[in-house]
Amino acid sequence: MLAAIGFITLAIVVGMVLLRARSAKPLSATEASAVDAGTRWATDVQEAIAHAEQELRWITRDQCLEWAASRPARVSARTLKRLDPVVRSAVEFVCGDLSLLVATVNGRIRERALVERKKFVDSIESQPLTDEQATAVVTMDNRVQVVAAAGSGKTSVMVARAAYAIRFGFVPADKVLLLAFNRDAAEQLQSRLEGRFAAAGMDSTGFAANTFHAFGLSCIGRATGRKPRLAGWLDGGQDVATVSRIVDELRDSDVGFRFKWDLYRLLFARMGENSAEAQPDAYDKKSRTTGFGTMRGEVVKSEGERLIADWLFLNGITYEYERPYSHDVADESHSQYRPDFFYPDVDVWHEHWAIGPDGEPPAAFVGYAESMRWKKQTHRRFGTTLLETTWTEILDTTGFGPLHDQLAERGITFDWNPDRARGTEAVSHEDLAKLIRTFMAHVKSNGFTREVLEERWGRSRRSYRSRVFLDIYWPIHEAWQRRLEQDQSIDFEDMLIEAARHVEAGADMGYEMVLVDEFQDASPARARLARALVDRPHRYLMTVGDDWQAINRFAGADISVMTDFNSWFGEGPTLRLQTTFRCTQTIADTAAAFVQKNPRQIAKTVRSFRSDAGVPVSLIRLESEDQITDAIGAWLADLSAKVSSATVDILGRYGFERKLLPRAPYPNLTVTFRTAHSSKGLEADYVLIPRMVSGTYGFPSEIVDDPVLRLVMSDADRFPHGEERRLLYVALTRARKAVTLMTVSGRESSFVAELAKAGALAESPLSTAVPVVACPACGQGALVARTGPYSEFLGCTRFPACRHTQRLS
C-alpha cells in the first residue's frame, strides 16, 4: 500500500510539471494554489491512511476531525477539467467521502488485527476471547461504548483492552485509568489486571483502578493542594437518616414547614399529576362501584375527589360525599342530583370538575360540559351556594388556597391534624426522606441551582404538588449544606462536580485512556468527570455497561447517560457483548424478552455459550404468605437431594424478607440471602425469588417513583415499572442453572402474570395452589376464585383497577 501511495505521489508531481509546461491557458495563481493545496492534502491523508493500515493503527475519530478541519477548499469544476487525470484524481479526493473510506480501512484493520494479534489477545485472559470481546478490544477509537449482556465477560474486555493498548503502543501503562463504582470492584479489577499482565509477561506498573469517589477526591487534592474529606454520615443508609433528622428539626422549629411536609406526605405523595393515569384502588360493596379509597374509609369516583376528601378529613371538616341535593330535580333526562360534597354546618355544596389546563373536560367525557351547565343552573334556580374547584386548580399554583378561604369565610373552622391519618396507607416519614435524598442526589449531580429548578418548574405544568415539594426540599437542602460546612466535609455529588470543574478548567490529570465499568449506573456528575478527563485530542474512552441492569436510580444514576452516549461524549461506535457465559439459553431468553418490553432499552440478542438449553423458569404457587418459609424449606430439601454440591441465592426484593428463610441446614447446598439490588455482579447455581406478590411492598414495588423526579431527571425512563422490570432481569440472570419464583394465590405479582401469559413459566410440583391463569383483559393480573352474592366466579387480582370476571368452568 505504501508503494502504491508513493507512486501516486510521484505521478502527481510529474502531472503538475507537465501541466505547468503547457502553453494553452495556464492556471491562474489562485487556481494553481488551490490545486497545490488539494494535492498536498490528498497526499498527506492517503499516506497517513496507508501507514495506519500497514501498522494496524486504528484511524480514530479525532484524526478524522483534524483532517476534516485542514481540508482545503473545493476546486472548481472548470479548473478540474483542465487538470492532468492523475492530478485531477488527487484533487477530487478532497471532495470524497472521507468517513466512508476510513470506515472501510478500519474494517480491514480490525479483521487483520483479529487474525495477526489473536495469539496475544487470547493470552491475556485464562480463556480465549470471543469474537465479540476481541472486536471490542481492537476497536481503538476515541469513544467506544460496549453494551454488555449479563455474564458476557465485560471485565475480560476491560483487562484485555488495557493490555492491548499498552502492548501495541497506544498509551503507556501509567496513562491508563480504570474507574469502578465501588471499592470492591476497583480492587478486584486492579488485582485481576496485575495477575493477567504478569501471566502475559507485561509490566502493569502505574496502572490505576479506582472508584469515582476516590479519584474525584484525588483530582481536587491535585488541583488545589488540599484534599477534601467525605462526610462520615454518607454510607450505610446514614444519608437518609441524616435527612430524617433534619426534617425532625425543621418540623419542630417551623410551623409552615411542618404543615407542608405533612400536606405532601399525606396527600400529594399518594397521587400522580395526571388524573387520567390513576388506577382505582377501592370497591364500594353497597353501590358495587370501584373508585378511590379515602382516609375516612369511603370510596370516591376520582383521584381529585379523594385528594379533596382527605384534605377535608385532615382539617377536621365535616362533609358528606354525594348527598342527594336538597331539592328534587329528577326528570326524564336527569336522575336525582348528587353534588360531590356537602358541608352541613354551613349549608354549602361543592362540585369538583374534571377540567384540564385547556379549560375543557377530557374528550372521552361525552356530555360532561352540558352536565356542568345544568348543575350550575340548578343551584342558581334554587338559590343554593355552590363552591367549585377543578383538577387543574388543585394542581397549579392556586392549590387549595381559594377553597380554604371560601370555606373559612362561611364559618368553617380548620383544625389540621396529621395524626388523623393513622391506620391509612399514607407515605411514611422515612419513605419521603428517601425521596428527598434521591431528589437531592439528582439536583447536585446535575449541578442545578435553585434558580435553574425554578425555571424548570416554570416550564413544566407549574403544579401546586411540585411547588409544595420544592418548598419543603430547599430548607432541607440548605440544612444539609450547613452540616457539611460545619463538619468541614463534602458529599459525593458535590465532590464529583467540583472535581469535574477543576479538570474542565485545565487541571490535566494526565490520563490518555479511561475505561469505565458498570456505566449503566453513571450519574450526570460521573459522566461529566469522565468527559472532562478525555476532552483533549487523541484520548480514549471506553465505557462498559448494560442498560438492562440499570437499577440505581435511587442513588442518582441516570440511564440517559448511557442511552445518549454520543450526545455526552461525541461520536463513536457502540459494540455489543451478546454471549452470556453464565445463564442457560432458556433463562437468557426469558429475561431478555421480559426486559425488552420496555422499548427504550437498547436491543440485544443474547446467546448462551452453553450447549444445553436448560429448564424453564419454574413457579411455586402457595395458598397464603404464611406458607412461604415452609415452601422455601421444601424447595431446598428437594434440591439438596438432587445435587452433590450447589450454591443457592435467595433474592428478596426487600431486606426484611430475610426472616422468611428456614433455619435448618441443607446438605450439599451453600445458601445465601441477598436483596436483588445487592446481587448485581454476583451469580449462583440456583436462584429463588420468594415473594413475587402484588402490593405496596411486592415485586414490582408499588412505591412508584414520584413524578416530581421529572424535574431533575431526563425523560429516558417513563415505562411503567421500568426500574422494577430491570431489577427482576438482574435477579433472573444471577442463575447459572435454574430460577424458581414463588407467589401467593390471589396476590400474584403483575410480573408473574405477564411471564405466565407469555408461556415462560413452568408450574412446580411443590405448588400448593392451582396454576396461575393470566387475566385476558389487562394481562397484568391473574384470575383467582372469588365468592359473590350469588355464586363463585373468577376475578382479576388487580381488582378494582381491573374488573374482569368470568364464570367458573
Tab-separated table of N, CA and C in Angstrom, residues 1 48-54 56-59 98-112:
chain	number	residue	atom	x	y	z
A	1	MET	N	0.825	-1.217	0.000
A	1	MET	CA	0.000	0.000	0.000
A	1	MET	C	0.853	1.258	0.000
A	48	ALA	N	-1.008	8.817	5.273
A	48	ALA	CA	-1.313	8.515	6.676
A	48	ALA	C	-2.238	7.303	6.794
A	49	ILE	N	-3.220	7.220	5.912
A	49	ILE	CA	-4.138	6.074	5.923
A	49	ILE	C	-3.389	4.785	5.593
A	50	ALA	N	-2.516	4.858	4.584
A	50	ALA	CA	-1.754	3.664	4.206
A	50	ALA	C	-0.842	3.222	5.340
A	51	HIS	N	-0.210	4.186	6.023
A	51	HIS	CA	0.670	3.859	7.145
A	51	HIS	C	-0.130	3.226	8.288
A	52	ALA	N	-1.311	3.790	8.577
A	52	ALA	CA	-2.156	3.244	9.649
A	52	ALA	C	-2.555	1.805	9.348
A	53	GLU	N	-2.913	1.547	8.094
A	53	GLU	CA	-3.326	0.180	7.733
A	53	GLU	C	-2.146	-0.782	7.833
A	54	GLN	N	-0.969	-0.346	7.392
A	54	GLN	CA	0.198	-1.230	7.460
A	54	GLN	C	0.554	-1.554	8.916
A	56	LEU	N	-1.461	-1.417	11.523
A	56	LEU	CA	-2.670	-1.804	12.294
A	56	LEU	C	-2.978	-0.781	13.379
A	57	ARG	N	-2.911	0.504	12.993
A	57	ARG	CA	-3.233	1.608	13.906
A	57	ARG	C	-4.612	2.142	13.537
A	58	TRP	N	-5.568	1.899	14.397
A	58	TRP	CA	-6.938	2.338	14.147
A	58	TRP	C	-6.963	3.820	13.805
A	59	ILE	N	-7.689	4.185	12.748
A	59	ILE	CA	-7.822	5.594	12.369
A	59	ILE	C	-8.971	6.171	13.208
A	98	LEU	N	-14.688	10.982	3.040
A	98	LEU	CA	-13.579	10.533	3.870
A	98	LEU	C	-14.039	9.544	4.936
A	99	SER	N	-15.216	9.786	5.530
A	99	SER	CA	-15.698	8.906	6.600
A	99	SER	C	-15.947	7.499	6.088
A	100	LEU	N	-16.452	7.382	4.849
A	100	LEU	CA	-16.689	6.062	4.272
A	100	LEU	C	-15.365	5.341	4.019
A	101	LEU	N	-14.389	6.069	3.514
A	101	LEU	CA	-13.072	5.474	3.264
A	101	LEU	C	-12.450	4.996	4.573
A	102	VAL	N	-12.494	5.848	5.601
A	102	VAL	CA	-11.899	5.493	6.890
A	102	VAL	C	-12.605	4.280	7.490
A	103	ALA	N	-13.931	4.238	7.387
A	103	ALA	CA	-14.665	3.091	7.908
A	103	ALA	C	-14.247	1.807	7.195
A	104	THR	N	-14.048	1.888	5.896
A	104	THR	CA	-13.624	0.709	5.121
A	104	THR	C	-12.234	0.254	5.553
A	105	VAL	N	-11.321	1.201	5.689
A	105	VAL	CA	-9.949	0.858	6.089
A	105	VAL	C	-9.934	0.320	7.508
A	106	ASN	N	-10.690	0.954	8.399
A	106	ASN	CA	-10.750	0.457	9.783
A	106	ASN	C	-11.310	-0.963	9.838
A	107	GLY	N	-12.247	-1.258	8.946
A	107	GLY	CA	-12.757	-2.627	8.874
A	107	GLY	C	-11.660	-3.617	8.535
A	108	ARG	N	-10.782	-3.243	7.591
A	108	ARG	CA	-9.667	-4.126	7.240
A	108	ARG	C	-8.663	-4.218	8.391
A	109	ILE	N	-8.431	-3.092	9.073
A	109	ILE	CA	-7.514	-3.102	10.221
A	109	ILE	C	-8.044	-4.037	11.300
A	110	ARG	N	-9.348	-3.939	11.570
A	110	ARG	CA	-9.954	-4.810	12.581
A	110	ARG	C	-9.793	-6.274	12.230
A	111	GLU	N	-10.105	-6.634	10.988
A	111	GLU	CA	-10.037	-8.035	10.596
A	111	GLU	C	-8.607	-8.570	10.653
A	112	ARG	N	-7.651	-7.762	10.231
A	112	ARG	CA	-6.259	-8.206	10.294
A	112	ARG	C	-5.780	-8.314	11.748
